[in-house]
mmCIF file of C-alpha atoms in Angstrom:
data_model
loop_
_atom_site.group_PDB
_atom_site.id
_atom_site.type_symbol
_atom_site.label_atom_id
_atom_site.label_comp_id
_atom_site.label_asym_id
_atom_site.label_seq_id
_atom_site.Cartn_x
_atom_site.Cartn_y
_atom_site.Cartn_z
ATOM 1 C CA MET Z 648 0.000 0.000 0.000
ATOM 2 C CA LYS Z 649 2.806 2.405 0.877
ATOM 3 C CA PRO Z 650 4.575 1.995 -2.482
ATOM 4 C CA MET Z 651 1.290 2.751 -4.223
ATOM 5 C CA LEU Z 652 0.959 6.026 -2.274
ATOM 6 C CA ILE Z 653 4.545 6.941 -3.069
ATOM 7 C CA TYR Z 654 3.971 6.347 -6.788
ATOM 8 C CA ALA Z 655 0.733 8.326 -6.701
ATOM 9 C CA GLY Z 656 2.500 11.210 -4.944
ATOM 10 C CA MET Z 657 5.315 11.146 -7.488
ATOM 11 C CA PHE Z 658 2.770 11.132 -10.323
ATOM 12 C CA VAL Z 659 0.929 14.143 -8.903
ATOM 13 C CA ALA Z 660 4.204 16.017 -8.313
ATOM 14 C CA SER Z 661 5.441 15.331 -11.851
ATOM 15 C CA LEU Z 662 2.062 16.401 -13.240
ATOM 16 C CA LEU Z 663 2.299 19.702 -11.342
ATOM 17 C CA VAL Z 664 5.847 20.258 -12.599
ATOM 18 C CA ALA Z 665 4.715 19.587 -16.186
ATOM 19 C CA ILE Z 666 1.871 22.092 -15.821
ATOM 20 C CA GLU Z 667 4.268 24.733 -14.454
ATOM 21 C CA ILE Z 668 6.656 24.160 -17.354
ATOM 22 C CA VAL Z 669 3.841 24.551 -19.882
ATOM 23 C CA LEU Z 670 2.711 27.762 -18.177
ATOM 24 C CA LEU Z 671 6.257 29.142 -18.274
ATOM 25 C CA LEU Z 672 6.616 28.367 -21.974
ATOM 26 C CA VAL Z 673 3.422 30.190 -22.977
ATOM 27 C CA PRO Z 674 4.234 33.793 -24.043
ATOM 28 C CA ARG Z 675 2.634 36.268 -21.665
ATOM 29 C CA ASP Z 676 2.363 39.233 -24.037
ATOM 30 C CA GLN Z 677 -0.103 37.572 -26.390
ATOM 31 C CA GLU Z 678 -3.749 38.356 -25.952
ATOM 32 C CA ARG Z 679 -6.515 35.800 -26.042
ATOM 33 C CA THR Z 680 -10.215 36.325 -26.541
ATOM 34 C CA VAL Z 681 -12.667 35.118 -23.899
ATOM 35 C CA VAL Z 682 -16.402 35.194 -24.441
ATOM 36 C CA ALA Z 683 -18.361 35.892 -21.259
ATOM 37 C CA LEU Z 684 -22.118 35.480 -21.139
ATOM 38 C CA VAL Z 685 -24.029 38.336 -19.535
ATOM 39 C CA PRO Z 686 -27.001 37.007 -17.518
ATOM 40 C CA SER Z 687 -29.481 39.760 -18.420
ATOM 41 C CA HIS Z 688 -32.734 38.902 -20.157
ATOM 42 C CA THR Z 689 -34.893 40.605 -22.758
ATOM 43 C CA GLY Z 690 -38.051 39.736 -20.845
ATOM 44 C CA LYS Z 691 -38.826 36.641 -22.883
ATOM 45 C CA GLY Z 692 -36.429 34.407 -20.982
ATOM 46 C CA VAL Z 693 -33.772 34.623 -23.704
ATOM 47 C CA PRO Z 694 -30.359 35.972 -22.721
ATOM 48 C CA LYS Z 695 -28.986 38.982 -24.605
ATOM 49 C CA ALA Z 696 -25.994 38.723 -26.911
ATOM 50 C CA SER Z 697 -22.749 37.950 -25.147
ATOM 51 C CA ARG Z 698 -19.916 40.450 -24.850
ATOM 52 C CA VAL Z 699 -16.458 39.759 -26.197
ATOM 53 C CA LEU Z 700 -13.555 40.824 -23.995
ATOM 54 C CA ARG Z 701 -9.862 40.784 -24.821
ATOM 55 C CA ILE Z 702 -7.894 39.555 -21.855
ATOM 56 C CA ASP Z 703 -4.147 39.119 -21.625
ATOM 57 C CA SER Z 704 -2.549 35.968 -20.229
ATOM 58 C CA THR Z 705 -2.371 37.267 -16.637
ATOM 59 C CA THR Z 706 -6.144 37.237 -16.116
ATOM 60 C CA THR Z 707 -8.488 34.389 -15.325
ATOM 61 C CA SER Z 708 -12.095 33.599 -16.043
ATOM 62 C CA ARG Z 709 -14.592 31.960 -13.666
ATOM 63 C CA ASP Z 710 -17.998 30.457 -14.454
ATOM 64 C CA SER Z 711 -18.159 32.027 -17.931
ATOM 65 C CA VAL Z 712 -17.645 35.500 -16.445
ATOM 66 C CA ALA Z 713 -14.312 37.124 -17.247
ATOM 67 C CA VAL Z 714 -12.367 38.424 -14.261
ATOM 68 C CA ALA Z 715 -9.563 40.858 -15.026
ATOM 69 C CA THR Z 716 -7.965 44.049 -13.855
ATOM 70 C CA ARG Z 717 -9.325 47.272 -15.303
ATOM 71 C CA ASP Z 718 -6.168 47.976 -17.321
ATOM 72 C CA THR Z 719 -6.115 44.639 -19.143
ATOM 73 C CA VAL Z 720 -9.697 44.552 -20.429
ATOM 74 C CA LYS Z 721 -10.494 46.069 -23.814
ATOM 75 C CA LYS Z 722 -14.190 46.009 -24.617
ATOM 76 C CA GLU Z 723 -15.183 45.545 -28.213
ATOM 77 C CA PRO Z 724 -17.953 47.906 -29.336
ATOM 78 C CA PRO Z 725 -21.347 46.167 -29.513
ATOM 79 C CA ALA Z 726 -22.866 45.878 -32.975
ATOM 80 C CA SER Z 727 -26.044 47.775 -32.046
ATOM 81 C CA ILE Z 728 -24.469 51.101 -31.048
ATOM 82 C CA GLY Z 729 -25.078 54.248 -33.037
ATOM 83 C CA LEU Z 730 -22.734 56.136 -35.306
ATOM 84 C CA GLN Z 731 -21.918 58.774 -32.665
ATOM 85 C CA ASP Z 732 -21.002 56.082 -30.141
ATOM 86 C CA SER Z 733 -18.834 54.374 -32.725
ATOM 87 C CA ILE Z 734 -17.012 57.630 -33.467
ATOM 88 C CA ALA Z 735 -16.514 58.250 -29.739
ATOM 89 C CA HIS Z 736 -15.127 54.738 -29.318
ATOM 90 C CA LEU Z 737 -12.738 55.210 -32.245
ATOM 91 C CA ASN Z 738 -11.597 58.582 -30.860
ATOM 92 C CA ALA Z 739 -10.886 56.995 -27.481
ATOM 93 C CA THR Z 740 -8.937 54.205 -29.158
ATOM 94 C CA LEU Z 741 -7.012 56.752 -31.225
ATOM 95 C CA LYS Z 742 -6.169 58.725 -28.086
ATOM 96 C CA LEU Z 743 -4.793 55.588 -26.398
ATOM 97 C CA GLU Z 744 -2.702 54.739 -29.446
ATOM 98 C CA ARG Z 745 -1.309 58.286 -29.586
ATOM 99 C CA GLN Z 746 -0.334 58.029 -25.919
ATOM 100 C CA LYS Z 747 1.471 54.766 -26.654
ATOM 101 C CA VAL Z 748 3.314 56.389 -29.573
ATOM 102 C CA ALA Z 749 4.275 59.368 -27.403
ATOM 103 C CA SER Z 750 5.669 57.148 -24.657
ATOM 104 C CA LEU Z 751 7.610 55.047 -27.164
ATOM 105 C CA THR Z 752 8.975 58.215 -28.766
ATOM 106 C CA GLU Z 753 10.136 59.522 -25.386
ATOM 107 C CA ARG Z 754 11.829 56.209 -24.678
ATOM 108 C CA ALA Z 755 13.544 56.238 -28.075
ATOM 109 C CA VAL Z 756 14.775 59.811 -27.560
ATOM 110 C CA GLY Z 757 16.200 58.822 -24.180
ATOM 111 C CA ASP Z 758 17.974 55.830 -25.708
ATOM 112 C CA THR Z 759 19.378 58.027 -28.493
ATOM 113 C CA THR Z 760 20.658 60.571 -25.981
ATOM 114 C CA ARG Z 761 22.417 57.839 -24.004
ATOM 115 C CA HIS Z 762 23.915 56.488 -27.235
ATOM 116 C CA GLU Z 763 25.178 59.957 -28.183
ATOM 117 C CA LEU Z 764 26.815 60.346 -24.763
ATOM 118 C CA VAL Z 765 28.643 57.058 -25.221
ATOM 119 C CA GLY Z 766 29.606 58.153 -28.752
ATOM 120 C CA SER Z 767 30.995 61.459 -27.486
ATOM 121 C CA LYS Z 768 33.184 59.633 -24.956
ATOM 122 C CA ASP Z 769 34.473 57.390 -27.743
ATOM 123 C CA MET Z 770 35.064 60.472 -29.893
ATOM 124 C CA LYS Z 771 37.256 62.050 -27.187
ATOM 125 C CA ILE Z 772 39.270 58.856 -26.836
ATOM 126 C CA MET Z 773 39.799 58.660 -30.618
ATOM 127 C CA ALA Z 774 40.815 62.321 -30.670
ATOM 128 C CA LYS Z 775 43.480 61.693 -28.029
ATOM 129 C CA LEU Z 776 44.798 58.747 -30.019
ATOM 130 C CA LEU Z 777 44.955 60.813 -33.209
ATOM 131 C CA ASP Z 778 46.777 63.591 -31.339
ATOM 132 C CA ALA Z 779 49.507 61.099 -30.480
ATOM 133 C CA MET Z 780 49.837 59.796 -34.077
ATOM 134 C CA ASP Z 781 51.637 61.341 -37.014
ATOM 135 C CA ALA Z 782 49.389 63.232 -39.476
ATOM 136 C CA GLN Z 783 49.811 60.830 -42.440
ATOM 137 C CA GLY Z 784 48.883 57.775 -40.340
ATOM 138 C CA ALA Z 785 45.868 59.548 -38.888
ATOM 139 C CA ALA Z 786 44.779 60.649 -42.384
ATOM 140 C CA LYS Z 787 44.951 57.041 -43.628
ATOM 141 C CA ILE Z 788 42.677 55.952 -40.786
ATOM 142 C CA LEU Z 789 40.229 58.827 -41.273
ATOM 143 C CA GLN Z 790 39.891 58.095 -45.005
ATOM 144 C CA ASN Z 791 37.744 55.081 -44.079
ATOM 145 C CA LEU Z 792 35.236 57.133 -42.050
ATOM 146 C CA GLU Z 793 32.308 59.255 -43.197
ATOM 147 C CA ASP Z 794 32.878 62.999 -43.585
ATOM 148 C CA LYS Z 795 30.608 63.943 -40.679
ATOM 149 C CA HIS Z 796 32.492 61.619 -38.297
ATOM 150 C CA VAL Z 797 35.851 62.910 -39.496
ATOM 151 C CA LYS Z 798 34.650 66.468 -38.910
ATOM 152 C CA GLU Z 799 33.505 65.625 -35.361
ATOM 153 C CA ILE Z 800 36.836 63.989 -34.590
ATOM 154 C CA LEU Z 801 38.871 66.849 -36.069
ATOM 155 C CA LEU Z 802 36.893 69.354 -33.996
ATOM 156 C CA THR Z 803 37.991 67.547 -30.826
ATOM 157 C CA VAL Z 804 41.630 67.114 -31.886
ATOM 158 C CA LYS Z 805 44.107 69.890 -31.121
ATOM 159 C CA LYS Z 806 44.054 72.577 -33.816
ATOM 160 C CA ARG Z 807 47.644 72.116 -34.949
ATOM 161 C CA GLN Z 808 47.197 68.334 -35.322
ATOM 162 C CA ALA Z 809 43.828 68.818 -37.100
ATOM 163 C CA GLY Z 810 45.522 71.117 -39.629
ATOM 164 C CA LYS Z 811 48.260 68.568 -40.283
ATOM 165 C CA ILE Z 812 45.711 65.781 -40.736
ATOM 166 C CA LEU Z 813 43.582 67.902 -43.107
ATOM 167 C CA SER Z 814 46.647 68.727 -45.199
ATOM 168 C CA SER Z 815 47.428 64.992 -45.453
ATOM 169 C CA LEU Z 816 43.919 64.178 -46.732
ATOM 170 C CA ASP Z 817 42.776 64.408 -50.347
ATOM 171 C CA PRO Z 818 42.148 68.154 -51.064
ATOM 172 C CA GLU Z 819 38.575 67.581 -52.294
ATOM 173 C CA ARG Z 820 37.688 65.557 -49.217
ATOM 174 C CA ALA Z 821 39.333 68.110 -46.919
ATOM 175 C CA ALA Z 822 37.194 70.827 -48.533
ATOM 176 C CA ARG Z 823 34.017 68.750 -48.040
ATOM 177 C CA ILE Z 824 34.885 68.167 -44.398
ATOM 178 C CA MET Z 825 35.513 71.864 -43.756
ATOM 179 C CA ARG Z 826 32.048 72.883 -45.025
#
């Protein structure tokens, strides 16, 4: 009898572990659609049309009624609403999408600013290295870079060294860089 209980316990434990693994493998950012029946009647004993709710993977549903936090539920507009209500719903949706775009834009600007700060530190390091090199060697290296990057580097290099490097470059390219 005891071995049977041990095997049953091991089976239940392995089943729970398998369920946890499946739950961990399911992507959490996907949305699923749950249909919840609304128990209101038209007076003839027939329930009204059900509502469709979009619920993300962190919510649960009980007894055909969707349970979710207020932020994760997006109600689809019912088919019987008027044109004005439809326009209002679309305007609200548009406003939410614009807010999302604004927040993503702010985040992108912040990332770009951080990237530029790192780039400026690298630029100063390259300028110090070019200061220590002879002008012909530095010009050979700078020939492989874009004009705007060469200009940024030459603006951080000491003036005397920048002049020597510019004189070692191709005259047409030096003129383009100085513009």
